[in-house]
Amino acid sequence: MHPHPPPYVMVENGRQPPPPYHSRKAPRYGGEYYYEERPRRGNCCIRCICCCYCVLFFIIVLLGAFAFYFYTMYQPKLPTYKFQSLEVKEFGYQPDFSLTTDIIVTIRAENPNKAISLIYGKESSVNVTYTDSTICSGTLPSFHQGHKNVTMMQIELKGKSQFGSGLYEAMQDNEKNGKIPLLVKLKVPVQVYVGEYPLRQFNVLANCSLVVDNLKPGKKVEIIKNDVTFKLAP
């Protein structure tokens, strides 16, 4: 049997009519077929990430502008501290190598800011050490320090500590040479005010390396070395 002959197709002007619609192929371009694609979810994620980056960039610019305005407007400066004098009321060795100490130190605190004030809190501490051994301690007074203000603070430090024979002999040698090294450690909570608006509270941690010529009661003490370093801590 012969297969069915193809249907009769009429040719007009020598050209064959186009095939039916269902048999047409997609248009070609460069040898490839292109079909319409649906939008993917990845595009939404990319747009969301771009928006987040734009918001973050705007926040950074805003904070930078505020910091620049604050610095140019108020010109903030760190306060400075310096030991002015030291007075020995009692400094005596006991037969058991213990040491009884009563010292009054005068500290000069300066706030150089023109629009920033400071409030010194109550939970402060001052410790005087000799070769890592605490010989006396005390606290700073709580007070408000205004703009461009210099305050002189007198602090009484007392203590009774156990000194071994080695520390006792080292202290005697330092007294003979006229150079007694002391380290004063301060920790002071400070509340910062810009105008009438309070900012967060910081702890001022100060270390003062002192070298004095003597620690004899009733005798004037000369401060040979006075180096102060401090930092701010939360």
Short mmCIF file of C-alpha atoms in Angstrom, two decimals:
data_model
loop_
_atom_site.label_atom_id
_atom_site.label_comp_id
_atom_site.label_asym_id
_atom_site.label_seq_id
_atom_site.Cartn_x
_atom_site.Cartn_y
_atom_site.Cartn_z
CA MET A 1 0.00 0.00 0.00
CA HIS A 2 1.16 3.44 -0.79
CA PRO A 3 1.12 6.13 1.83
CA HIS A 4 -1.50 8.76 1.58
CA PRO A 5 -0.39 11.42 -0.80
CA PRO A 6 0.21 14.85 0.68
CA PRO A 7 -2.72 17.12 0.56
CA TYR A 8 -3.04 19.17 -2.47
CA VAL A 9 -1.56 22.59 -1.92
CA MET A 10 -2.28 25.35 -4.24
CA VAL A 11 0.72 27.40 -5.24
CA GLU A 12 0.16 31.00 -5.99
CA ASN A 13 2.74 32.95 -8.00
CA GLY A 14 5.13 30.06 -7.58
CA ARG A 15 5.23 30.36 -3.75
CA GLN A 16 3.99 27.89 -1.22
CA PRO A 17 1.61 29.36 1.40
CA PRO A 18 2.86 29.59 4.99
CA PRO A 19 2.28 26.63 7.26
CA PRO A 20 -0.57 26.62 9.76
CA TYR A 21 -0.22 28.72 12.92
CA HIS A 22 0.34 25.72 15.22
CA SER A 23 3.38 24.63 13.26
CA ARG A 24 5.17 28.00 13.27
CA LYS A 25 8.44 28.30 15.22
CA ALA A 26 9.54 31.13 17.43
CA PRO A 27 11.31 33.94 15.64
CA ARG A 28 15.04 33.43 15.29
CA TYR A 29 17.84 35.90 15.84
CA GLY A 30 21.46 35.04 15.38
CA GLY A 31 20.66 31.36 15.19
CA GLU A 32 19.04 31.25 18.66
CA TYR A 33 15.49 31.15 19.87
CA TYR A 34 14.27 33.66 22.47
CA TYR A 35 11.19 33.12 24.57
CA GLU A 36 9.51 35.47 26.98
CA GLU A 37 10.78 34.88 30.55
CA ARG A 38 9.02 35.53 33.80
CA PRO A 39 10.68 37.84 36.38
CA ARG A 40 12.77 35.94 38.90
CA ARG A 41 12.79 36.33 42.67
CA GLY A 42 16.51 37.13 42.67
CA ASN A 43 15.76 40.54 41.19
CA CYS A 44 13.62 41.40 44.23
CA CYS A 45 16.43 40.36 46.59
CA ILE A 46 18.93 42.52 44.73
CA ARG A 47 16.61 45.53 44.93
CA CYS A 48 16.13 44.96 48.66
CA ILE A 49 19.90 44.77 49.26
CA CYS A 50 20.43 47.94 47.26
CA CYS A 51 17.80 49.74 49.35
CA CYS A 52 19.49 48.59 52.57
CA TYR A 53 22.86 49.86 51.37
CA CYS A 54 21.32 53.18 50.41
CA VAL A 55 19.75 53.57 53.87
CA LEU A 56 23.05 52.63 55.56
CA PHE A 57 24.94 55.13 53.42
CA PHE A 58 22.42 57.85 54.31
CA ILE A 59 22.80 57.10 58.03
CA ILE A 60 26.61 57.23 57.80
CA VAL A 61 26.46 60.57 55.98
CA LEU A 62 24.01 61.92 58.57
CA LEU A 63 26.21 60.85 61.50
CA GLY A 64 29.27 62.31 59.82
CA ALA A 65 27.51 65.62 59.30
CA PHE A 66 26.38 65.67 62.93
CA ALA A 67 29.91 64.87 64.18
CA PHE A 68 31.35 67.64 61.99
CA TYR A 69 28.77 70.14 63.26
CA PHE A 70 29.37 69.11 66.89
CA TYR A 71 33.14 69.41 66.54
CA THR A 72 33.09 72.77 64.78
CA MET A 73 30.40 74.19 67.07
CA TYR A 74 31.70 73.04 70.48
CA GLN A 75 35.36 72.14 69.77
CA PRO A 76 35.50 69.45 72.50
CA LYS A 77 38.77 68.96 74.41
CA LEU A 78 39.81 66.43 77.01
CA PRO A 79 40.17 67.64 80.60
CA THR A 80 43.66 67.68 82.10
CA TYR A 81 44.86 66.61 85.54
CA LYS A 82 48.09 67.38 87.36
CA PHE A 83 49.46 66.76 90.83
CA GLN A 84 50.35 70.11 92.33
CA SER A 85 51.67 69.19 95.76
CA LEU A 86 51.98 66.41 98.30
CA GLU A 87 51.94 66.81 102.06
CA VAL A 88 52.94 64.01 104.44
CA LYS A 89 51.10 63.97 107.77
CA GLU A 90 52.21 60.51 108.82
CA PHE A 91 54.64 58.03 107.31
CA GLY A 92 56.04 55.61 109.85
CA TYR A 93 57.50 52.13 109.96
CA GLN A 94 56.49 49.70 112.67
CA PRO A 95 58.61 46.95 114.24
CA ASP A 96 56.67 44.33 112.26
CA PHE A 97 57.63 46.13 109.00
CA SER A 98 54.14 47.52 108.54
CA LEU A 99 53.75 51.05 107.20
CA THR A 100 51.23 53.64 108.40
CA THR A 101 50.57 56.43 105.91
CA ASP A 102 48.55 59.65 105.94
CA ILE A 103 49.13 61.86 102.87
CA ILE A 104 47.31 64.87 101.46
CA VAL A 105 47.64 65.37 97.71
CA THR A 106 46.50 68.40 95.74
CA ILE A 107 45.27 67.75 92.19
CA ARG A 108 44.65 70.42 89.59
CA ALA A 109 41.70 69.56 87.31
CA GLU A 110 41.10 71.78 84.29
CA ASN A 111 38.08 71.75 81.97
CA PRO A 112 39.12 73.74 78.85
CA ASN A 113 35.75 73.47 77.06
CA LYS A 114 33.58 76.52 76.53
CA ALA A 115 30.21 74.71 76.27
CA ILE A 116 30.84 71.34 77.95
CA SER A 117 30.61 70.82 81.70
CA LEU A 118 31.56 67.81 83.82
CA ILE A 119 30.05 66.19 86.90
CA TYR A 120 32.38 63.96 88.92
CA GLY A 121 30.54 61.07 90.55
CA LYS A 122 30.81 59.62 94.03
CA GLU A 123 32.13 56.15 93.20
CA SER A 124 35.75 57.21 92.69
CA SER A 125 38.97 55.71 93.98
CA VAL A 126 42.56 56.89 94.46
CA ASN A 127 45.36 54.45 95.29
CA VAL A 128 49.03 55.21 95.91
CA THR A 129 51.37 52.29 95.29
CA TYR A 130 55.07 51.65 95.77
CA THR A 131 56.48 48.81 93.64
CA ASP A 132 52.95 47.41 93.18
CA SER A 133 52.17 47.53 96.92
CA THR A 134 49.33 49.87 97.97
CA ILE A 135 50.39 52.14 100.80
CA CYS A 136 47.30 54.42 101.03
CA SER A 137 43.99 55.11 99.34
CA GLY A 138 41.05 57.51 99.30
CA THR A 139 38.29 59.04 97.15
CA LEU A 140 37.81 62.19 95.10
CA PRO A 141 35.10 64.68 96.07
CA SER A 142 31.91 64.72 93.99
CA PHE A 143 31.38 68.10 92.33
CA HIS A 144 30.26 69.92 89.19
CA GLN A 145 32.93 71.53 87.04
CA GLY A 146 31.66 74.26 84.76
CA HIS A 147 32.89 75.67 81.47
CA LYS A 148 36.53 76.75 81.26
CA ASN A 149 37.04 75.98 84.92
CA VAL A 150 40.10 75.06 87.00
CA THR A 151 39.46 73.26 90.30
CA MET A 152 42.04 72.42 92.95
CA MET A 153 41.17 69.25 94.86
CA GLN A 154 42.76 68.28 98.18
CA ILE A 155 42.46 64.57 98.89
CA GLU A 156 43.50 62.83 102.10
CA LEU A 157 44.84 59.32 101.57
CA LYS A 158 45.31 56.92 104.45
CA GLY A 159 46.48 53.36 104.77
CA LYS A 160 48.29 50.69 106.73
CA SER A 161 50.12 48.10 104.71
CA GLN A 162 52.46 45.21 105.41
CA PHE A 163 55.97 45.77 104.09
CA GLY A 164 58.41 42.91 103.84
CA SER A 165 62.06 43.36 104.67
CA GLY A 166 62.92 43.72 100.97
CA LEU A 167 60.48 46.57 100.39
CA TYR A 168 61.58 48.23 103.61
CA GLU A 169 65.23 48.20 102.55
CA ALA A 170 64.35 49.43 99.03
CA MET A 171 62.36 52.32 100.51
CA GLN A 172 65.30 53.23 102.77
CA ASP A 173 67.66 53.28 99.77
CA ASN A 174 65.25 55.49 97.80
CA GLU A 175 65.04 57.93 100.71
CA LYS A 176 68.84 58.15 100.92
CA ASN A 177 69.05 58.88 97.17
CA GLY A 178 66.24 61.44 97.35
CA LYS A 179 64.18 59.71 94.66
CA ILE A 180 61.15 57.74 95.82
CA PRO A 181 58.99 56.42 92.93
CA LEU A 182 55.24 56.35 93.53
CA LEU A 183 52.35 55.44 91.25
CA VAL A 184 48.96 57.07 91.83
CA LYS A 185 45.97 55.37 90.20
CA LEU A 186 42.65 57.18 89.87
CA LYS A 187 39.26 55.97 88.70
CA VAL A 188 36.57 58.66 88.48
CA PRO A 189 33.07 58.41 86.94
CA VAL A 190 32.40 61.56 84.90
CA GLN A 191 29.06 62.68 83.45
CA VAL A 192 29.42 64.93 80.39
CA TYR A 193 26.94 67.74 79.72
CA VAL A 194 26.71 69.65 76.44
CA GLY A 195 24.90 72.80 77.46
CA GLU A 196 22.01 71.44 79.54
CA TYR A 197 21.83 68.06 77.78
CA PRO A 198 23.54 65.08 79.47
CA LEU A 199 25.54 62.60 77.47
CA ARG A 200 26.62 59.13 78.56
CA GLN A 201 28.83 58.65 81.62
CA PHE A 202 32.47 57.65 81.30
CA ASN A 203 35.11 56.41 83.72
CA VAL A 204 38.34 58.39 83.69
CA LEU A 205 41.27 56.07 84.41
CA ALA A 206 44.43 58.00 85.25
CA ASN A 207 47.92 56.81 86.15
CA CYS A 208 50.35 59.33 87.59
CA SER A 209 54.02 58.42 87.93
CA LEU A 210 55.52 60.52 90.72
CA VAL A 211 59.08 60.76 91.96
CA VAL A 212 59.46 62.67 95.24
CA ASP A 213 62.57 63.55 97.21
CA ASN A 214 61.25 62.48 100.62
CA LEU A 215 58.22 61.26 102.57
CA LYS A 216 59.05 62.70 105.99
CA PRO A 217 56.17 64.15 108.04
CA GLY A 218 56.22 67.91 108.35
CA LYS A 219 58.89 68.38 105.68
CA LYS A 220 58.16 69.95 102.33
CA VAL A 221 58.01 67.36 99.60
CA GLU A 222 59.45 68.20 96.21
CA ILE A 223 57.89 66.48 93.19
CA ILE A 224 60.79 65.65 90.86
CA LYS A 225 58.76 63.80 88.21
CA ASN A 226 55.09 64.16 87.39
CA ASP A 227 53.85 62.20 84.36
CA VAL A 228 50.10 61.67 83.98
CA THR A 229 48.43 59.39 81.44
CA PHE A 230 44.70 58.76 81.34
CA LYS A 231 42.04 57.20 79.16
CA LEU A 232 38.27 56.98 78.99
CA ALA A 233 36.44 53.73 79.62
CA PRO A 234 32.70 52.89 79.50
#
